[in-house]
């Protein structure tokens, strides 16, 4: 067993205040109600997280110990970190980074916390491999609306035999309230999954309460205990359709300054998530970072919401001609504005350098952890697919508040407009700059996407017609999908038919993607659960795609069919 650096400092008397602080720690009853988690693994360490709940919430701190072992019984303990504290000022969360020390590369460990004689649940974590690495397995997830349904996909992930890490692409929490007409409450009310607090979250206390509620979910706890999470936020960790200076779901007149709300949201995020703290003097928004899986792959996580994103365009504000019709030329000129971007110059330079360096190190796979769909996706012409009477009946069957929105989208899509302006389609100049960065780095990465509540398999081409990447988009854990709203319409098939970059799209299924890499191929399995409204449920693989690695780069994207 090894004592870590902080424990050694305490034993050596690093400051006379240490014993006094320890004496002031609360020694009464505590509980671990929110499970354990690990994140941001490297070759020799990881971030370990938990939350201690004191019976007396007025106390200032609780002393905590972290134990790491080779076995689940902790008979072969390798690390014991003492002197950790769950502080009231951090909502009694504890996050400990082993500072790159003490653990061996590519090995699975077990960990737990102890406070006032109470022991937490046990978690598992695998350090990143070093050197020759035959295989990497990643579960890719996003979008978990608590009232939207049960987190069955997380239970399925927790049961996986082989798993290196879970890649979370954002929308870990949602900000909406618990009113009958709030997002997700048509399922949340009957499932008794109303969000807490019951109003839209704006303050630090609000965001903390919402994070705490999510981490009481047993399936999410099981997934966190199964493997390290590598996370980025998307928009709902702050507010819907967030951008640099605001959000669609933020009203300054009633909700105050957006910067204040964002600061509260990010503080709660860093407290409640197993992610490394922002660098001293750096921006809290700068969570872009890389993870290297031996000599096989690098995962580059980017931030597309708060660092550089311009405000989203809105179909409701589309320019009009003198006779009141949509002015497509003016709309397209605005959409193609060179200043529109998601990454920004600094982050894009970082990404280019990171991919170039990884390629130079001999890693064949570059993976881009990105929040929103990157493919070119124009909306389908629904009126060409569905007879008028059937379409009218379908619209009439929608909730009244959605009918004008759907009718408007149908008319706009007839004009060939993008399916989603919050995705990279709303920022085409920024997308081309990213593709040029990939070209200059000499890589053809696998792009991962979340946000859309749908499954996607796409081939990405630049304006010159050169393939620049392959994209796997994961559906949601429980958030409603567009296909749920228009259940009688084969929306995924319609999008495939209208868009050459889309090889497969499902706009209804819920689940995750299991991405497995070896020296010769990448295999993406679109794994689904049969329901998010009940247990038990059935697990199945909706589609499987294979991408070969050739001497010159990536080979063709091929569907793998199950043997008869």
Coordinates of C-alpha atoms in Angstrom, one line a residue:
X1 CA 0.0 0.0 0.0
X2 CA 1.2 3.5 -0.8
X3 CA 0.2 6.8 1.0
X4 CA -0.4 9.5 -1.5
X5 CA 1.3 12.9 -1.6
X6 CA -1.4 14.7 0.4
X7 CA -1.3 12.0 3.1
X8 CA 2.4 12.3 3.3
X9 CA 2.2 16.1 3.7
X10 CA -0.2 15.6 6.6
X11 CA 2.0 13.0 8.3
X12 CA 5.0 15.4 7.9
X13 CA 3.0 18.2 9.6
X14 CA 2.6 20.3 6.5
X15 CA 1.2 23.3 8.4
X16 CA 0.2 23.5 12.0
X17 CA -3.4 24.0 11.0
X18 CA -3.8 20.4 9.8
X19 CA -4.5 18.8 13.2
X20 CA -6.9 21.7 14.2
X21 CA -8.9 21.3 11.0
X22 CA -9.1 17.6 11.5
X23 CA -10.4 18.1 15.1
X24 CA -13.1 20.4 13.8
X25 CA -14.4 17.9 11.4
X26 CA -17.9 16.5 12.0
X27 CA -17.9 13.1 13.7
X28 CA -21.6 12.4 13.7
X29 CA -23.8 10.3 11.5
X30 CA -23.2 10.4 7.7
X31 CA -24.4 8.5 4.6
X32 CA -23.3 8.0 1.0
X33 CA -26.6 8.6 -0.8
X34 CA -25.2 9.6 -4.2
X35 CA -22.9 6.7 -5.0
X36 CA -19.3 6.9 -6.2
X37 CA -17.7 7.9 -9.5
X38 CA -14.4 8.1 -11.2
X39 CA -13.4 10.2 -14.3
X40 CA -10.6 11.6 -16.4
X41 CA -8.4 8.5 -16.2
X42 CA -4.8 8.6 -17.3
X43 CA -2.0 6.0 -17.2
X44 CA -1.3 6.3 -13.4
X45 CA -4.4 7.9 -11.8
X46 CA -7.9 9.1 -12.1
X47 CA -10.3 11.5 -10.4
X48 CA -12.3 9.8 -7.6
X49 CA -15.6 11.4 -6.5
X50 CA -18.3 11.0 -3.9
X51 CA -20.7 13.0 -1.8
X52 CA -21.0 12.6 1.9
X53 CA -24.4 13.5 3.4
X54 CA -24.2 14.5 7.1
X55 CA -27.3 14.0 9.2
X56 CA -26.7 17.5 10.5
X57 CA -26.5 19.7 7.4
X58 CA -25.2 22.7 9.4
X59 CA -21.8 21.1 9.9
X60 CA -18.8 22.6 8.1
X61 CA -16.9 19.5 7.0
X62 CA -16.5 15.8 7.3
X63 CA -13.1 13.9 7.2
X64 CA -13.0 11.3 4.4
X65 CA -10.6 8.6 3.4
X66 CA -10.2 7.1 -0.1
X67 CA -9.0 3.5 -0.5
X68 CA -7.9 1.9 -3.8
X69 CA -7.3 -1.8 -4.2
X70 CA -6.5 -4.5 -6.7
X71 CA -9.6 -6.5 -5.5
X72 CA -13.2 -5.9 -4.6
X73 CA -12.6 -7.2 -1.0
X74 CA -9.8 -4.7 -0.5
X75 CA -7.4 -7.3 0.8
X76 CA -4.8 -6.1 -1.7
X77 CA -4.9 -2.4 -1.0
X78 CA -2.6 -0.2 -3.1
X79 CA -3.5 3.4 -2.1
X80 CA -5.0 5.0 1.0
X81 CA -5.6 8.8 0.8
X82 CA -6.3 10.4 4.2
X83 CA -6.9 14.0 5.0
X84 CA -9.7 14.5 2.4
X85 CA -12.6 16.6 3.4
X86 CA -16.2 17.0 2.4
X87 CA -16.8 20.7 2.8
X88 CA -20.1 22.5 3.1
X89 CA -18.7 25.1 0.7
X90 CA -18.5 22.4 -2.0
X91 CA -21.9 20.9 -1.1
X92 CA -20.1 18.1 0.8
X93 CA -18.7 16.6 -2.4
X94 CA -15.3 15.1 -2.4
X95 CA -13.0 14.9 -5.5
X96 CA -9.5 13.5 -5.3
X97 CA -7.0 13.3 -8.1
X98 CA -4.1 10.9 -7.5
X99 CA -1.9 13.4 -9.4
X100 CA -0.6 10.9 -11.8
X101 CA 0.9 8.7 -9.1
X102 CA 0.6 5.2 -7.8
X103 CA -1.5 3.2 -10.2
X104 CA -0.3 0.9 -13.0
X105 CA -1.3 1.5 -16.7
X106 CA -4.1 -0.5 -18.3
X107 CA -5.2 -2.1 -15.0
X108 CA -8.5 -2.3 -13.3
X109 CA -8.8 -1.1 -9.7
X110 CA -11.5 -1.0 -7.1
X111 CA -12.1 2.0 -4.8
X112 CA -14.3 3.2 -2.0
X113 CA -14.6 6.0 0.5
X114 CA -14.8 5.9 4.3
X115 CA -16.2 8.6 6.6
X116 CA -17.0 8.4 10.3
X117 CA -17.0 4.7 10.2
X118 CA -19.4 4.5 7.2
X119 CA -18.1 2.9 4.0
X120 CA -19.4 3.9 0.5
X121 CA -20.4 1.6 -2.3
X122 CA -17.4 0.2 -4.3
X123 CA -16.5 1.5 -7.7
X124 CA -14.3 0.2 -10.5
X125 CA -11.9 2.1 -12.7
X126 CA -9.4 1.1 -15.4
X127 CA -6.4 3.3 -15.9
X128 CA -5.4 4.1 -19.5
X129 CA -3.1 1.7 -21.2
X130 CA 0.5 2.5 -22.1
X131 CA 2.4 1.1 -25.0
X132 CA 1.0 -1.8 -27.1
X133 CA -2.8 -1.9 -26.7
X134 CA -4.8 -4.5 -28.6
X135 CA -8.3 -3.1 -28.0
X136 CA -10.3 -0.3 -26.5
X137 CA -14.0 -0.3 -25.6
X138 CA -16.0 2.8 -25.0
X139 CA -19.7 3.4 -24.2
X140 CA -20.9 6.6 -25.7
X141 CA -23.9 8.3 -24.1
X142 CA -25.8 11.6 -23.8
X143 CA -29.0 13.3 -22.9
X144 CA -30.6 11.9 -19.7
X145 CA -33.8 13.7 -18.8
X146 CA -34.8 12.6 -15.3
X147 CA -38.6 12.9 -15.9
X148 CA -38.2 11.6 -19.4
X149 CA -38.0 8.0 -18.3
X150 CA -35.9 5.3 -16.5
X151 CA -32.2 5.2 -17.1
X152 CA -32.3 1.6 -18.3
X153 CA -29.5 2.1 -20.7
X154 CA -27.2 2.8 -17.8
X155 CA -28.1 -0.5 -16.2
X156 CA -27.2 -2.2 -19.4
X157 CA -23.8 -0.4 -19.5
X158 CA -23.1 -1.4 -15.9
X159 CA -23.5 -5.0 -17.0
X160 CA -20.9 -4.9 -19.7
X161 CA -18.1 -7.3 -19.3
X162 CA -15.4 -5.3 -21.0
X163 CA -15.4 -1.5 -20.8
X164 CA -12.5 1.0 -20.7
X165 CA -14.6 4.2 -20.1
X166 CA -18.0 5.9 -20.6
X167 CA -17.8 8.9 -22.9
X168 CA -20.6 11.4 -21.9
X169 CA -21.3 14.1 -24.6
X170 CA -23.5 16.3 -22.5
X171 CA -27.0 17.1 -21.2
X172 CA -26.2 15.2 -18.0
X173 CA -28.9 17.2 -16.3
X174 CA -31.8 19.4 -17.5
X175 CA -32.9 22.7 -16.2
X176 CA -36.6 22.6 -16.5
X177 CA -39.2 22.5 -13.7
X178 CA -42.0 20.1 -12.7
X179 CA -45.1 21.8 -13.9
X180 CA -47.5 19.7 -15.8
X181 CA -46.5 21.2 -19.1
X182 CA -42.7 21.3 -18.4
X183 CA -40.4 19.2 -20.6
X184 CA -40.8 15.5 -19.9
X185 CA -43.5 15.7 -17.3
X186 CA -46.0 13.7 -19.4
X187 CA -43.8 10.7 -18.5
X188 CA -42.3 12.1 -15.3
X189 CA -45.6 12.5 -13.4
X190 CA -46.8 8.9 -13.8
X191 CA -43.3 7.5 -13.2
X192 CA -42.9 9.7 -10.0
X193 CA -39.8 11.3 -11.5
X194 CA -40.6 14.9 -11.1
X195 CA -37.4 17.1 -11.0
X196 CA -36.1 18.8 -7.9
X197 CA -36.4 21.6 -7.2
X198 CA -39.8 21.7 -8.9
X199 CA -39.0 25.0 -10.7
X200 CA -36.5 25.9 -13.4
X201 CA -33.0 25.9 -11.9
X202 CA -31.2 29.3 -11.9
X203 CA -29.2 29.6 -8.6
X204 CA -26.3 27.6 -7.3
X205 CA -28.5 25.9 -4.7
X206 CA -30.9 25.0 -7.6
X207 CA -28.2 23.4 -9.7
X208 CA -26.7 21.5 -6.7
X209 CA -30.1 20.1 -5.9
X210 CA -30.7 19.0 -9.4
X211 CA -27.3 17.3 -9.7
X212 CA -27.9 15.6 -6.4
X213 CA -31.3 14.2 -7.5
X214 CA -29.8 12.8 -10.7
X215 CA -27.1 11.0 -8.7
X216 CA -29.7 9.2 -6.6
X217 CA -30.8 7.2 -9.6
X218 CA -29.6 3.6 -9.0
X219 CA -28.9 2.9 -12.7
X220 CA -26.8 6.0 -13.1
X221 CA -25.0 5.1 -9.9
X222 CA -24.3 1.6 -11.2
X223 CA -22.8 3.0 -14.5
X224 CA -20.6 5.4 -12.6
X225 CA -19.4 2.5 -10.3
X226 CA -18.7 0.3 -13.4
X227 CA -16.2 2.6 -15.2
X228 CA -14.6 6.0 -15.4
X229 CA -16.7 8.7 -17.1
X230 CA -15.0 11.1 -19.5
X231 CA -17.4 14.1 -19.7
X232 CA -18.2 17.3 -21.4
X233 CA -21.3 19.5 -21.0
X234 CA -23.7 20.5 -23.7
X235 CA -26.4 23.1 -23.2
X236 CA -28.8 21.9 -20.6
X237 CA -26.2 21.8 -17.8
X238 CA -26.7 25.6 -18.0
X239 CA -29.8 26.3 -20.1
X240 CA -31.3 25.2 -23.4
X241 CA -29.4 26.4 -26.5
X242 CA -26.7 28.0 -24.5
X243 CA -24.1 30.1 -26.4
X244 CA -21.2 32.4 -25.3
X245 CA -23.4 35.2 -24.0
X246 CA -26.8 33.7 -23.4
X247 CA -29.3 30.9 -24.0
X248 CA -32.7 30.4 -25.6
X249 CA -34.0 29.4 -22.2
X250 CA -32.6 32.3 -20.2
X251 CA -34.7 35.5 -19.8
X252 CA -32.6 38.3 -18.2
X253 CA -35.6 40.3 -17.1
X254 CA -36.8 37.5 -14.8
X255 CA -33.8 35.3 -14.3
X256 CA -31.0 37.8 -13.9
X257 CA -27.6 38.1 -15.5
X258 CA -26.6 35.1 -17.7
X259 CA -23.0 35.2 -16.6
X260 CA -24.1 34.8 -13.0
X261 CA -26.3 31.8 -13.9
X262 CA -23.6 30.2 -16.0
X263 CA -21.1 30.6 -13.1
X264 CA -23.5 28.9 -10.7
X265 CA -24.1 26.1 -13.2
X266 CA -20.4 25.5 -13.8
X267 CA -19.5 25.6 -10.1
X268 CA -22.1 22.9 -9.4
X269 CA -20.9 20.9 -12.4
X270 CA -17.3 20.9 -11.2
X271 CA -18.5 20.0 -7.7
X272 CA -20.7 17.1 -8.7
X273 CA -18.9 15.6 -11.7
X274 CA -15.7 13.4 -11.7
X275 CA -13.8 15.8 -13.9
X276 CA -10.5 17.5 -13.2
X277 CA -10.8 21.1 -12.0
X278 CA -10.0 23.9 -14.4
X279 CA -6.4 24.9 -14.6
X280 CA -5.3 27.7 -12.2
X281 CA -5.9 31.0 -14.0
X282 CA -7.7 29.3 -16.9
X283 CA -11.3 29.5 -18.0
X284 CA -13.7 27.2 -16.4
X285 CA -15.3 26.8 -19.8
X286 CA -12.1 25.3 -21.3
X287 CA -12.8 21.6 -20.7
X288 CA -11.3 20.5 -24.0
X289 CA -8.7 17.8 -23.3
X290 CA -7.2 14.6 -24.7
X291 CA -6.9 11.0 -23.5
X292 CA -4.4 8.5 -25.0
X293 CA -5.2 4.8 -25.0
X294 CA -1.7 3.4 -25.4
X295 CA -0.5 3.2 -29.0
X296 CA -4.0 2.6 -30.3
X297 CA -6.2 5.7 -30.0
X298 CA -6.6 9.3 -28.8
X299 CA -9.9 10.8 -27.6
X300 CA -10.1 14.5 -28.0
X301 CA -13.0 16.1 -26.1
X302 CA -14.0 19.5 -27.4
X303 CA -16.3 22.3 -26.0
X304 CA -18.9 23.7 -28.4
X305 CA -21.2 25.8 -26.2
X306 CA -19.6 28.4 -24.0
X307 CA -16.2 29.2 -25.3
X308 CA -16.8 30.4 -28.8
X309 CA -20.3 29.7 -30.1
X310 CA -22.2 32.5 -31.7
X311 CA -25.9 32.8 -31.1
X312 CA -28.1 30.2 -32.9
X313 CA -30.1 31.2 -35.9
X314 CA -33.8 30.7 -35.5
X315 CA -36.4 29.6 -38.2
X316 CA -38.9 31.9 -36.4
X317 CA -36.8 34.9 -37.4
X318 CA -36.0 33.9 -41.0
X319 CA -35.8 37.0 -43.3
X320 CA -38.8 37.7 -45.5
X321 CA -39.1 39.2 -49.0
X322 CA -41.2 42.2 -49.7
X323 CA -44.2 39.9 -50.4
X324 CA -43.8 38.1 -47.1
X325 CA -42.2 34.9 -48.4
X326 CA -39.0 33.4 -46.8
X327 CA -35.9 35.1 -48.2
X328 CA -33.7 32.1 -48.7
X329 CA -30.8 34.1 -50.1
X330 CA -30.7 36.4 -47.1
X331 CA -31.0 33.4 -44.8
X332 CA -28.2 31.5 -46.5
X333 CA -26.0 34.5 -46.5
X334 CA -26.4 34.8 -42.7
X335 CA -25.9 31.1 -42.2
X336 CA -22.7 31.1 -44.3
X337 CA -21.3 34.1 -42.4
X338 CA -17.5 33.3 -41.9
X339 CA -17.6 34.5 -38.3
X340 CA -20.1 31.8 -37.3
X341 CA -18.2 29.2 -35.2
X342 CA -18.5 26.6 -32.5
X343 CA -14.8 26.0 -31.5
X344 CA -13.0 29.3 -31.9
X345 CA -9.4 29.7 -33.2
X346 CA -7.6 28.8 -30.0
X347 CA -9.5 25.5 -29.4
X348 CA -9.2 24.6 -33.1
X349 CA -5.4 25.1 -33.0
X350 CA -5.2 23.0 -29.9
X351 CA -7.2 20.2 -31.6
X352 CA -5.0 20.3 -34.7
X353 CA -1.8 20.1 -32.6
X354 CA -3.3 17.3 -30.5
X355 CA -4.3 15.2 -33.5
X356 CA -1.0 15.8 -35.3
X357 CA 1.0 14.8 -32.2
X358 CA -1.1 11.7 -31.7
X359 CA -0.6 10.7 -35.3
X360 CA 3.1 11.3 -35.1
X361 CA 3.2 9.0 -32.0
X362 CA 1.8 6.2 -34.2
X363 CA -1.8 6.0 -32.9
X364 CA -4.0 4.9 -35.8
X365 CA -7.3 6.2 -34.4
X366 CA -8.3 9.7 -33.6
X367 CA -11.7 10.2 -31.9
X368 CA -13.4 13.5 -31.5
X369 CA -15.8 13.8 -28.6
X370 CA -18.2 16.5 -29.9
X371 CA -21.6 17.6 -28.6
X372 CA -23.8 18.1 -31.7
X373 CA -24.3 16.4 -35.1
X374 CA -21.7 17.4 -37.6
X375 CA -23.2 16.0 -40.8
X376 CA -25.0 18.1 -43.4
X377 CA -28.6 17.3 -42.7
X378 CA -31.5 19.1 -44.5
X379 CA -35.0 18.6 -43.4
X380 CA -37.0 16.0 -45.5
X381 CA -40.0 17.0 -47.7
X382 CA -42.7 15.3 -45.6
X383 CA -45.4 16.2 -48.1
X384 CA -43.7 14.0 -50.7
X385 CA -43.7 11.0 -48.3
X386 CA -47.1 11.1 -46.6
X387 CA -50.6 11.5 -48.3
X388 CA -52.3 14.7 -47.3
X389 CA -55.1 13.1 -45.3
X390 CA -52.7 11.0 -43.3
X391 CA -50.4 14.0 -42.7
X392 CA -53.4 16.1 -41.5
X393 CA -54.5 13.3 -39.2
X394 CA -51.0 13.0 -37.8
X395 CA -50.7 16.7 -37.0
X396 CA -54.2 16.8 -35.5
X397 CA -53.1 14.0 -33.1
X398 CA -50.2 16.0 -31.7
X399 CA -50.4 18.1 -28.5
X400 CA -51.9 21.5 -29.4
X401 CA -48.7 23.4 -28.4
X402 CA -46.6 21.3 -30.9
X403 CA -48.9 21.6 -33.9
X404 CA -47.8 25.0 -35.2
X405 CA -44.2 24.1 -34.7
X406 CA -44.5 20.9 -36.8
X407 CA -46.6 22.6 -39.5
X408 CA -44.0 25.3 -39.8
X409 CA -41.1 22.9 -40.0
X410 CA -42.9 20.9 -42.8
X411 CA -43.2 24.1 -44.9
X412 CA -39.6 25.1 -44.2
X413 CA -38.2 21.7 -45.0
X414 CA -39.8 21.9 -48.4
X415 CA -37.4 24.7 -49.1
X416 CA -34.4 22.5 -48.4
X417 CA -33.4 24.2 -45.1
X418 CA -31.3 22.5 -42.4
X419 CA -33.0 20.1 -40.0
X420 CA -31.3 21.6 -36.9
X421 CA -29.7 25.1 -36.7
X422 CA -28.3 24.4 -33.3
X423 CA -26.0 21.7 -34.8
X424 CA -23.0 22.3 -37.0
X425 CA -25.4 23.0 -39.9
X426 CA -25.9 26.4 -38.2
X427 CA -22.2 27.1 -38.4
X428 CA -21.0 25.8 -41.9
X429 CA -18.0 28.1 -42.1
X430 CA -16.8 26.8 -38.7
X431 CA -17.3 23.3 -39.9
X432 CA -15.1 23.8 -43.0
X433 CA -12.4 25.3 -40.8
X434 CA -12.5 22.2 -38.7
X435 CA -12.3 20.0 -41.8
X436 CA -9.3 21.9 -42.9
X437 CA -7.7 21.4 -39.5
X438 CA -8.3 17.6 -39.9
X439 CA -6.7 17.8 -43.4
X440 CA -3.7 19.7 -42.2
X441 CA -3.2 17.2 -39.3
X442 CA -3.4 14.4 -41.9
X443 CA -6.1 12.5 -40.0
X444 CA -9.5 11.2 -40.7
X445 CA -11.1 10.9 -37.3
X446 CA -14.2 9.2 -35.9
X447 CA -16.5 12.0 -34.7
X448 CA -18.9 11.2 -31.8
X449 CA -22.0 13.3 -31.4
X450 CA -24.9 13.6 -28.9
X451 CA -27.6 16.2 -28.4
X452 CA -30.0 15.0 -31.0
X453 CA -31.8 12.2 -29.1
X454 CA -31.3 10.0 -32.2
X455 CA -28.9 7.5 -33.6
X456 CA -26.8 8.5 -36.6
X457 CA -24.1 6.9 -38.8
X458 CA -22.7 9.5 -41.1
X459 CA -19.8 10.0 -43.6
X460 CA -18.6 13.6 -43.4
X461 CA -17.4 15.5 -46.6
X462 CA -16.0 18.9 -47.0
X463 CA -17.2 21.4 -49.6
X464 CA -14.7 19.9 -52.1
X465 CA -16.3 16.5 -51.8
X466 CA -13.4 14.9 -49.8
X467 CA -14.4 12.6 -46.9
X468 CA -13.0 14.1 -43.8
X469 CA -14.4 11.9 -41.0
X470 CA -17.0 9.3 -40.1
X471 CA -19.6 10.1 -37.4
X472 CA -21.4 8.0 -34.9
X473 CA -24.2 9.9 -33.2
X474 CA -25.7 8.4 -30.0
X475 CA -29.4 8.6 -29.1
X476 CA -30.5 9.7 -25.6
X477 CA -30.7 7.7 -22.4
X478 CA -34.2 9.0 -21.7
X479 CA -34.8 12.4 -23.4
X480 CA -37.7 12.5 -25.9
X481 CA -36.7 11.9 -29.5
X482 CA -38.2 13.8 -32.5
X483 CA -39.6 10.5 -33.7
X484 CA -41.6 10.1 -30.5
X485 CA -43.5 13.3 -31.4
X486 CA -44.4 12.1 -34.9
X487 CA -44.6 8.3 -34.2
X488 CA -46.5 7.7 -37.5
X489 CA -43.8 9.2 -39.6
X490 CA -40.6 7.3 -40.6
X491 CA -38.5 10.3 -39.9
X492 CA -35.1 8.5 -39.8
X493 CA -35.7 6.9 -43.2
X494 CA -36.8 10.3 -44.6
X495 CA -33.6 11.9 -43.4
X496 CA -31.6 9.1 -44.9
X497 CA -33.3 9.5 -48.2
X498 CA -32.8 13.3 -48.3
X499 CA -29.2 13.4 -47.2
X500 CA -26.3 11.6 -48.9
X501 CA -24.0 11.9 -45.8
X502 CA -26.4 9.9 -43.7
X503 CA -25.9 6.1 -43.9
X504 CA -28.3 5.3 -41.0
X505 CA -30.7 7.3 -38.8
X506 CA -33.2 6.2 -36.1
X507 CA -35.2 9.0 -34.5
X508 CA -37.0 7.0 -31.8
X509 CA -34.8 4.3 -30.2
X510 CA -33.1 5.0 -26.8
X511 CA -29.7 3.6 -25.7
X512 CA -26.0 4.1 -26.3
X513 CA -23.2 3.3 -28.7
X514 CA -20.5 0.7 -27.9
X515 CA -17.4 1.7 -29.9
X516 CA -14.7 -1.0 -30.0
X517 CA -11.3 -0.3 -31.6
X518 CA -8.4 -2.6 -32.5
X519 CA -5.5 -2.3 -34.8
X520 CA -7.5 -3.2 -37.9
X521 CA -11.0 -1.9 -37.4
X522 CA -13.5 0.2 -35.5
X523 CA -16.9 -1.3 -34.7
X524 CA -19.8 0.8 -33.7
X525 CA -22.8 -1.0 -32.2
X526 CA -26.0 1.0 -31.7
X527 CA -27.4 -0.7 -28.6
X528 CA -30.9 -0.1 -27.5
X529 CA -33.4 -0.8 -24.7
X530 CA -36.9 -1.7 -25.5
X531 CA -38.5 0.7 -23.1
X532 CA -37.7 3.6 -20.7
X533 CA -41.1 3.4 -19.0
X534 CA -40.7 0.1 -17.0
X535 CA -38.5 -2.7 -15.9
X536 CA -37.7 -5.3 -17.0
X537 CA -36.7 -4.4 -20.5
X538 CA -35.0 -6.1 -23.5
X539 CA -31.6 -5.2 -24.8
X540 CA -30.7 -5.4 -28.5
X541 CA -28.3 -4.2 -31.1
X542 CA -30.1 -2.0 -33.6
X543 CA -27.3 -1.8 -36.1
X544 CA -23.6 -2.5 -36.3
X545 CA -21.1 -0.7 -38.5
X546 CA -17.5 -1.5 -39.2
X547 CA -14.8 0.8 -40.3
X548 CA -11.5 -0.7 -41.5
X549 CA -8.1 0.8 -40.9
X550 CA -6.0 0.6 -44.1
X551 CA -2.4 1.6 -44.9
X552 CA -3.7 4.9 -46.4
X553 CA -6.3 5.8 -43.8
X554 CA -9.9 4.8 -43.2
X555 CA -11.6 2.3 -45.4
X556 CA -15.2 2.1 -46.3
X557 CA -18.0 2.3 -43.7
X558 CA -19.8 -1.1 -43.9
X559 CA -22.9 -2.4 -42.1
X560 CA -22.3 -5.7 -40.3
X561 CA -25.2 -8.0 -40.6
X562 CA -25.9 -10.7 -38.1
X563 CA -25.5 -14.3 -39.3
X564 CA -28.7 -16.0 -40.2

